[in-house]
CSV table of C-alpha atoms and ligand atoms in Angstrom, one decimal:
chain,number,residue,atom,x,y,z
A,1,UNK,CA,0.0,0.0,0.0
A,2,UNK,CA,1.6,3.2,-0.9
A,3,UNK,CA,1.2,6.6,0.9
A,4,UNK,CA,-1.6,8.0,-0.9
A,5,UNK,CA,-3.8,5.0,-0.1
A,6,UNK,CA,-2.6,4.8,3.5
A,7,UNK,CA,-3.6,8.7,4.2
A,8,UNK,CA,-7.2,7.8,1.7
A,9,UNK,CA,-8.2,4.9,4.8
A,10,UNK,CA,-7.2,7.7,7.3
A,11,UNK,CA,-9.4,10.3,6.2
A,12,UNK,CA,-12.3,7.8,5.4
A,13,UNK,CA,-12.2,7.1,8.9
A,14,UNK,CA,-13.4,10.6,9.3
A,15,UNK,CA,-16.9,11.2,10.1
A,16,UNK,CA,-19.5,11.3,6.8
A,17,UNK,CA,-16.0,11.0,4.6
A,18,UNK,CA,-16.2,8.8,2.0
A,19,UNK,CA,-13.6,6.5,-0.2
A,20,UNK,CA,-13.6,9.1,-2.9
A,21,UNK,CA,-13.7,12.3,-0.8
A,22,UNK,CA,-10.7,10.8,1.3
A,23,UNK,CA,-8.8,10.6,-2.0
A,24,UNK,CA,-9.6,14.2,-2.7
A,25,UNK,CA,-8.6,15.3,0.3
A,26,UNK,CA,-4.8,13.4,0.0
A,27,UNK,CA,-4.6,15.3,-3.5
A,28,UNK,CA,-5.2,18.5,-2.1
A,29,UNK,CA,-3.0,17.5,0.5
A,30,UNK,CA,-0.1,17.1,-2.4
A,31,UNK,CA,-0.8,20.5,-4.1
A,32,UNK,CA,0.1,22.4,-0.5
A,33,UNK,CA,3.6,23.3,0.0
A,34,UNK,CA,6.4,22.3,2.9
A,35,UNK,CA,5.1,24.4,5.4
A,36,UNK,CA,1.4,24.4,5.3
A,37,UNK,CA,1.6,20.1,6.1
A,38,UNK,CA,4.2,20.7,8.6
A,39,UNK,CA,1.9,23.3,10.4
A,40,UNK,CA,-1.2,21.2,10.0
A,41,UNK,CA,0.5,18.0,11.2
A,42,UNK,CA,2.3,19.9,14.2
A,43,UNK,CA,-1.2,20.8,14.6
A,44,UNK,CA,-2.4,16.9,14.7
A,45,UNK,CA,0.4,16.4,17.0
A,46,UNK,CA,-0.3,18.6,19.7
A,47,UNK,CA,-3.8,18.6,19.9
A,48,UNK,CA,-4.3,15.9,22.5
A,49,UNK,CA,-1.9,17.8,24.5
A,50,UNK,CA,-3.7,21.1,24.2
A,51,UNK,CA,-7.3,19.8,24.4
A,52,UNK,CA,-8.8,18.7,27.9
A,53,UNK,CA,-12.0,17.0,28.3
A,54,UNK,CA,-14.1,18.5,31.1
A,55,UNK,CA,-14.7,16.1,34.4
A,56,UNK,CA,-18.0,17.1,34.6
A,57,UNK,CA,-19.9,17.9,31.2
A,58,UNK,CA,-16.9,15.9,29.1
A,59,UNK,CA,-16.8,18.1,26.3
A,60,UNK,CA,-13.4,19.0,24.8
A,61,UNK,CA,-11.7,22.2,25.8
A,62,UNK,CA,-8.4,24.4,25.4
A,63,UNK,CA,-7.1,25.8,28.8
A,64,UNK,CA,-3.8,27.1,29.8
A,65,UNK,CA,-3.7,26.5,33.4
A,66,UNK,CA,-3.4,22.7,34.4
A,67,UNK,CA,-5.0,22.9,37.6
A,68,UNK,CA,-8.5,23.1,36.1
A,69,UNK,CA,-10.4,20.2,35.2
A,70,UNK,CA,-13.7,21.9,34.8
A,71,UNK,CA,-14.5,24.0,31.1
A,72,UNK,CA,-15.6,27.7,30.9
A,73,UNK,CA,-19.0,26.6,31.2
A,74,UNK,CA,-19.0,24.9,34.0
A,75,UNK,CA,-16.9,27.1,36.0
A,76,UNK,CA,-19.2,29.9,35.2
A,77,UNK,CA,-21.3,31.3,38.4
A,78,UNK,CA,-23.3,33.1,36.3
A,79,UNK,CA,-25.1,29.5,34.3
A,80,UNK,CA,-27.8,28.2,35.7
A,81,UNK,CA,-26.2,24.8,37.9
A,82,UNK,CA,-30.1,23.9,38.3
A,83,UNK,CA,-30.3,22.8,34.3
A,84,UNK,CA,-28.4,20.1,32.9
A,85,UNK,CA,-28.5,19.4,28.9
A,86,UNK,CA,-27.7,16.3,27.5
A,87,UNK,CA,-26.6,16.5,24.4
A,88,UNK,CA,-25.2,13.3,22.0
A,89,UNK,CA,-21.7,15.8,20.7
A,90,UNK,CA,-19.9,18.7,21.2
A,91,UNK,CA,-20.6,20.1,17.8
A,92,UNK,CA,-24.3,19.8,19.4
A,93,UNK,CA,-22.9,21.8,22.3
A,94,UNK,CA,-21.3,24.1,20.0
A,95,UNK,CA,-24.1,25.0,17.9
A,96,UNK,CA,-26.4,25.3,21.2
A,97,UNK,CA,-24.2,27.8,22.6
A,98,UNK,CA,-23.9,30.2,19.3
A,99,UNK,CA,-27.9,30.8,19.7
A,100,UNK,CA,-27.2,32.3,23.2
A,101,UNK,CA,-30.7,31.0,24.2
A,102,UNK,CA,-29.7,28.2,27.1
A,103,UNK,CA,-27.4,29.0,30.3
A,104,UNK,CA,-27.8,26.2,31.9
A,105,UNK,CA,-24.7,23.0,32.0
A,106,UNK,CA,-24.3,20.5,29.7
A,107,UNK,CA,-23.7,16.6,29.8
A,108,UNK,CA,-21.8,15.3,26.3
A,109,UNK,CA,-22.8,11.6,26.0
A,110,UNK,CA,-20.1,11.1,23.3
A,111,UNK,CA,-22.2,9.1,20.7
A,112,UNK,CA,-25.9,7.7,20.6
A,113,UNK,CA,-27.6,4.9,20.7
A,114,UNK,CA,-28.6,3.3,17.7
A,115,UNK,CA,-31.9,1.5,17.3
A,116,UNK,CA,-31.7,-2.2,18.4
A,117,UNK,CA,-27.8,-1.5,19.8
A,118,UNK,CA,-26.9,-4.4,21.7
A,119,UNK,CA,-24.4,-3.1,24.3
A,120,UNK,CA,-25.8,0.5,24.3
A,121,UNK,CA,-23.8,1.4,27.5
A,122,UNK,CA,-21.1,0.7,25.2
A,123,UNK,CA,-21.7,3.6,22.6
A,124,UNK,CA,-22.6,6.3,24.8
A,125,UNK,CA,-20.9,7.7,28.3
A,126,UNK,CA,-23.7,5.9,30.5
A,127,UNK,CA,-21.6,5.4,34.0
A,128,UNK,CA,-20.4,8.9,34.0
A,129,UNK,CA,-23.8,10.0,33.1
A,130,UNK,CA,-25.1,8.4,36.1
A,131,UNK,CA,-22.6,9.5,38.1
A,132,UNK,CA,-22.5,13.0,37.4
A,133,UNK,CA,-26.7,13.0,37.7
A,134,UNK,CA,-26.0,11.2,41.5
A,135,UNK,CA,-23.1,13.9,42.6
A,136,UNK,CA,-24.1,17.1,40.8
A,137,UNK,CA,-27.8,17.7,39.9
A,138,UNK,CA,-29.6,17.8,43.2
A,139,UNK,CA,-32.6,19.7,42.1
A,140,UNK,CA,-33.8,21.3,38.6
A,141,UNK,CA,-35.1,20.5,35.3
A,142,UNK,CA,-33.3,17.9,32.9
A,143,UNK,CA,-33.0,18.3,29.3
A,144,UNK,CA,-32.4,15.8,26.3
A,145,UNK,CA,-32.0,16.9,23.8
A,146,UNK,CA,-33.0,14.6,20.3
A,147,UNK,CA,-32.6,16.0,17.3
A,148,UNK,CA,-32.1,12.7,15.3
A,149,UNK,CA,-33.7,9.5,14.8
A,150,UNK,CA,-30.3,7.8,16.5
A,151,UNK,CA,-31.1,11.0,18.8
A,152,UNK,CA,-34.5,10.0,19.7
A,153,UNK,CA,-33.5,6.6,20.4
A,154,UNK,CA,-30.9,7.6,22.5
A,155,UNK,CA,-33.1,9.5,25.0
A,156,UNK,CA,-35.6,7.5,25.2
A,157,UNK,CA,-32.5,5.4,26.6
A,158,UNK,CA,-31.0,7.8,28.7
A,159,UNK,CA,-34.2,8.6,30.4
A,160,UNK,CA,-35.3,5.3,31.0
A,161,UNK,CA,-32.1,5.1,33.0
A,162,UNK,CA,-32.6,7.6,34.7
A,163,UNK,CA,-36.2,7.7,35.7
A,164,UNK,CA,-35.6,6.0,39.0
A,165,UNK,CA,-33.2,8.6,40.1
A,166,UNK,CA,-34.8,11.6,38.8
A,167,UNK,CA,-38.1,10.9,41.0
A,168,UNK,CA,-36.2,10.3,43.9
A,169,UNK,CA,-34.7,13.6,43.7
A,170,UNK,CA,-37.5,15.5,42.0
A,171,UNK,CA,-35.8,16.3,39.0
A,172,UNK,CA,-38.0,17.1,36.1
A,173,UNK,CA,-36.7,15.7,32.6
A,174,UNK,CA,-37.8,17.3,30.0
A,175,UNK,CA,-37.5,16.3,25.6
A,176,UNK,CA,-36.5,18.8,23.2
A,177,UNK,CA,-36.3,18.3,19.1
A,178,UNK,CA,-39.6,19.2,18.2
A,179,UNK,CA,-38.8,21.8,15.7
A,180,UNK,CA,-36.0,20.1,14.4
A,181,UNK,CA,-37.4,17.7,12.0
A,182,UNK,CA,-36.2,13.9,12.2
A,183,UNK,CA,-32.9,13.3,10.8
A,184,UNK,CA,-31.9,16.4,10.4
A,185,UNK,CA,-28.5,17.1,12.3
A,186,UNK,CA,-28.4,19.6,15.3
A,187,UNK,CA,-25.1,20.6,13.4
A,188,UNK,CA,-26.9,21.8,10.0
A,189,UNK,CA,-29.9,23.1,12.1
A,190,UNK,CA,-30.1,27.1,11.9
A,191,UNK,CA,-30.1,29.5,15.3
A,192,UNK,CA,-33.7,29.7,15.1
A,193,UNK,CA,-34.7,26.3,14.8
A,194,UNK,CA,-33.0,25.4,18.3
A,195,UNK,CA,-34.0,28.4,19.6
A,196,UNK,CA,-37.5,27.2,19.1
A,197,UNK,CA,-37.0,23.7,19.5
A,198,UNK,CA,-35.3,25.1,23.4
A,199,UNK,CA,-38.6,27.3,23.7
A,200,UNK,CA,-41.6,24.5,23.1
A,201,UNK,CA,-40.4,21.9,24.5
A,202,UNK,CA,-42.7,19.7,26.1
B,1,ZN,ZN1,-17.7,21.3,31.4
């Protein structure tokens, strides 16, 4: 196997990259000089390094000081502790956060749960889910957030599990998505849809 077609499996690795856009991508790759692949793979490099992943809502974050292990958000006094979103990525997050319309924290399950998944508990962050509704949310409102069909299926798994806990401690879960049609992507979704979809839920 050659270099082209070793970089080509890379990049079809790549989420919604296919064969043939992963061999585009290692042509452009080819027409860039020295510098530009030296920057971009330094970049590769050091990314793991620079990038945390928050103990408590586990999305991904740059920070300078190595004492934290919380992100911006969560840090933040100002955000309402009381309301926890859980969203399936950080691009989710992301796009949630560009609208300006929810200021409350957020839990990043790191996947979904396909329909008629075996080992869902394998696809999604379930334990620390759990664990982080047990230590941190003690009162407040819940929110899943499903703006897929994997999406829907995935909270109708996530609130299954937990149900038990949320009555014990009164916590009120809540569904959002409608608004956002089925299968379309939070990520391709415009500021006004979720802004809806976060103001009719039910
Ligand atoms: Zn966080």
């Amino acid at each position: 196997m050659n270099s082209i077609q070793k970089l080509t499996e890379y990049f079809s690795e790549f989420p919604g990259i296919g064969p043939r856009q992963a061999r585009r991508f290692v042509y452009f790759l080819l027409t860039r000089n020295p510098e530009y692949l030296q920057q971009m793979t330094r970049l590769i490099i050091d990314l793991k390094k620079d990038i945390k992943i928050c103990s408590y809502c586990f999305r991904f974050y740059q920070d300078q000081y190595t004492e934290n292990s919380l992100c911006d958000i969560c840090r933040n006094p100002n955000r309402d502790h009381s309301m926890l979103m859980i969203v399936s990525r950080d691009v989710d997050l992301e796009n949630i956060e560009k609208t300006r319309s929810f200021a409350g924290l957020y839990f990043v399950l790191g996947g979904a749960v396909p329909i008629l998944e075996k080992n869902p508990e394998s696809r999604i962050r379930q334990r620390e889910l759990l664990n982080t509704f047990k230590t941190r949310v003690d009162s407040g409102e819940l929110k899943a957030l499903n703006a897929t069909a994997e999406g829907e299926n995935t909270m109708d798994y996530i609130e299954n599990i937990l149900k038990p806990q949320a009555l014990e401690q009164s916590i009120k879960i809540s569904h959002l998505g409608r608004g956002i049609s089925t299968g379309t992507e939070i990520e391709y979704s415009d500021s006004d849809t979720i802004k809806n979809a976060l103001n009719n839920r039910k």
